Amino acid sequence: MQTLLAIAIKAALEAGAEILKVYETNFNVETKDDNSPLTQADKNANAIINKYLKTTEIPIISEENRQLDFSERKGWTRCWIVDPLDGTKEFIKRNGEFTVNIALIDNSNPVLGVIYVPVSKELYFTSEDGKSSKKITLTSEEISVEEILEKAEIIKPSAINSEVKIVGSRSHLNEDTKNFISEIEKESKVEIVSKGSSLKFCLVAEGLAHIYPRYAPTMEWDTAAGHAICKAVGVTVIDQTTGKPMQYNKPNLLNNYFVVKA
């Protein structure tokens, strides 16, 4: 696991550096078949991450790879799940709230996660045993993994005191989410914390928010790394259809609605 974590961190940092190169140009935006945006940064980051992860001989599910049918995936006990650029809309808006997401799945459960924020150079990752998560703000992507592991600090969720901090997306706050929030408001004072991409998971994991309800569509690559980081600090990510922790490498890679809770 130590080797796999090191490979995932290196892949995320190199992909992040490549994303920033595109970010600083007048990039073009394509539209994919599902109407979601795609940039050269997504493609370049995906190529870098695949190059690193292929050395592990563990199969890869990436948003930007061709999706394999479940008949080909069902025998996989382990796989990587990757979003090379999570928050392409945030990238296009140039607000800095986009991430590189890399997760390792073992028997449908996330066991290792890395999230890198190229603009702020914040790196979140699970420990190799999956029992804690850490954060470090880098000065450069050239830093060694050894130094990262040595200097990163453990993050922890926070207890709810007088106010419940609920994290919402800048891009989606629908009726179901509003209803969820109004139920909590009957009992407590609520503050809405806005964030883009998988940073919403990180906010709960590091104690800057308490709950992240997601009553809108997401794919497995949007959530796997954030789920791993939350799980390692004791934060639950519960599928609202099954009432159980979210599962990965499902027949359909679309997630059900879920709630992340400290």
CSV table of N, CA, C and O in Angstrom, one decimal, residues 48 59 105 107 136 140 167 184 192 194 199 209 212 218 221 238-239 249 261:
chain,number,residue,atom,x,y,z
A,48,ILE,N,-1.2,11.4,-18.0
A,48,ILE,CA,-0.1,11.3,-17.0
A,48,ILE,C,-0.5,10.3,-15.9
A,48,ILE,O,0.3,9.4,-15.6
A,59,PRO,N,-6.4,-2.5,-12.7
A,59,PRO,CA,-7.2,-1.9,-13.8
A,59,PRO,C,-7.7,-0.5,-13.3
A,59,PRO,O,-7.8,-0.2,-12.1
A,105,ILE,N,-9.8,1.1,-5.0
A,105,ILE,CA,-11.0,0.4,-4.5
A,105,ILE,C,-10.6,-1.1,-4.3
A,105,ILE,O,-9.9,-1.7,-5.1
A,107,ASN,N,-12.6,-4.6,-3.3
A,107,ASN,CA,-13.9,-5.2,-3.0
A,107,ASN,C,-15.0,-4.2,-2.8
A,107,ASN,O,-15.7,-4.2,-1.8
A,136,ILE,N,-1.2,18.6,3.4
A,136,ILE,CA,0.0,19.4,3.3
A,136,ILE,C,-0.2,20.4,2.2
A,136,ILE,O,-0.9,20.1,1.2
A,140,SER,N,5.9,23.5,-4.1
A,140,SER,CA,6.2,23.1,-5.4
A,140,SER,C,5.8,21.6,-5.6
A,140,SER,O,5.8,20.8,-4.7
A,167,VAL,N,-22.2,21.8,3.8
A,167,VAL,CA,-21.5,22.2,2.6
A,167,VAL,C,-22.3,22.0,1.3
A,167,VAL,O,-23.0,20.9,1.2
A,184,ILE,N,-32.9,20.3,9.1
A,184,ILE,CA,-31.9,20.5,10.1
A,184,ILE,C,-32.1,21.9,10.8
A,184,ILE,O,-31.9,22.1,12.0
A,192,ILE,N,-24.3,27.7,5.5
A,192,ILE,CA,-24.0,27.0,4.2
A,192,ILE,C,-22.6,27.4,3.8
A,192,ILE,O,-22.2,28.6,3.8
A,194,SER,N,-19.9,27.1,0.8
A,194,SER,CA,-19.9,26.7,-0.7
A,194,SER,C,-18.5,26.3,-1.1
A,194,SER,O,-17.5,27.0,-0.8
A,199,LEU,N,-13.6,19.0,-3.1
A,199,LEU,CA,-13.2,19.7,-1.9
A,199,LEU,C,-14.3,19.7,-0.9
A,199,LEU,O,-14.0,19.9,0.3
A,209,ALA,N,-16.5,21.8,7.9
A,209,ALA,CA,-18.0,21.6,7.7
A,209,ALA,C,-18.4,20.3,8.4
A,209,ALA,O,-17.5,19.5,8.7
A,212,TYR,N,-22.3,17.1,4.3
A,212,TYR,CA,-22.4,17.4,2.8
A,212,TYR,C,-23.5,16.5,2.2
A,212,TYR,O,-23.3,15.3,2.0
A,218,THR,N,-24.0,12.3,-9.4
A,218,THR,CA,-22.5,12.2,-9.4
A,218,THR,C,-22.1,10.9,-10.0
A,218,THR,O,-22.9,9.9,-9.9
A,221,TRP,N,-16.2,8.4,-10.1
A,221,TRP,CA,-14.9,9.1,-10.1
A,221,TRP,C,-15.0,10.5,-9.4
A,221,TRP,O,-14.0,11.1,-9.0
A,238,ILE,N,-22.9,7.9,3.2
A,238,ILE,CA,-24.1,6.9,3.2
A,238,ILE,C,-24.9,7.1,1.9
A,238,ILE,O,-25.5,8.2,1.7
A,239,ASP,N,-25.1,6.0,1.2
A,239,ASP,CA,-26.0,6.0,0.0
A,239,ASP,C,-27.4,6.1,0.5
A,239,ASP,O,-27.9,5.3,1.4
A,249,ASN,N,-17.2,0.5,-8.4
A,249,ASN,CA,-17.2,-0.5,-9.5
A,249,ASN,C,-18.5,-1.2,-9.6
A,249,ASN,O,-18.6,-2.5,-9.7
A,261,LYS,N,-21.3,12.7,6.5
A,261,LYS,CA,-21.6,13.3,7.8
A,261,LYS,C,-20.5,12.9,8.8
A,261,LYS,O,-20.0,11.8,8.9
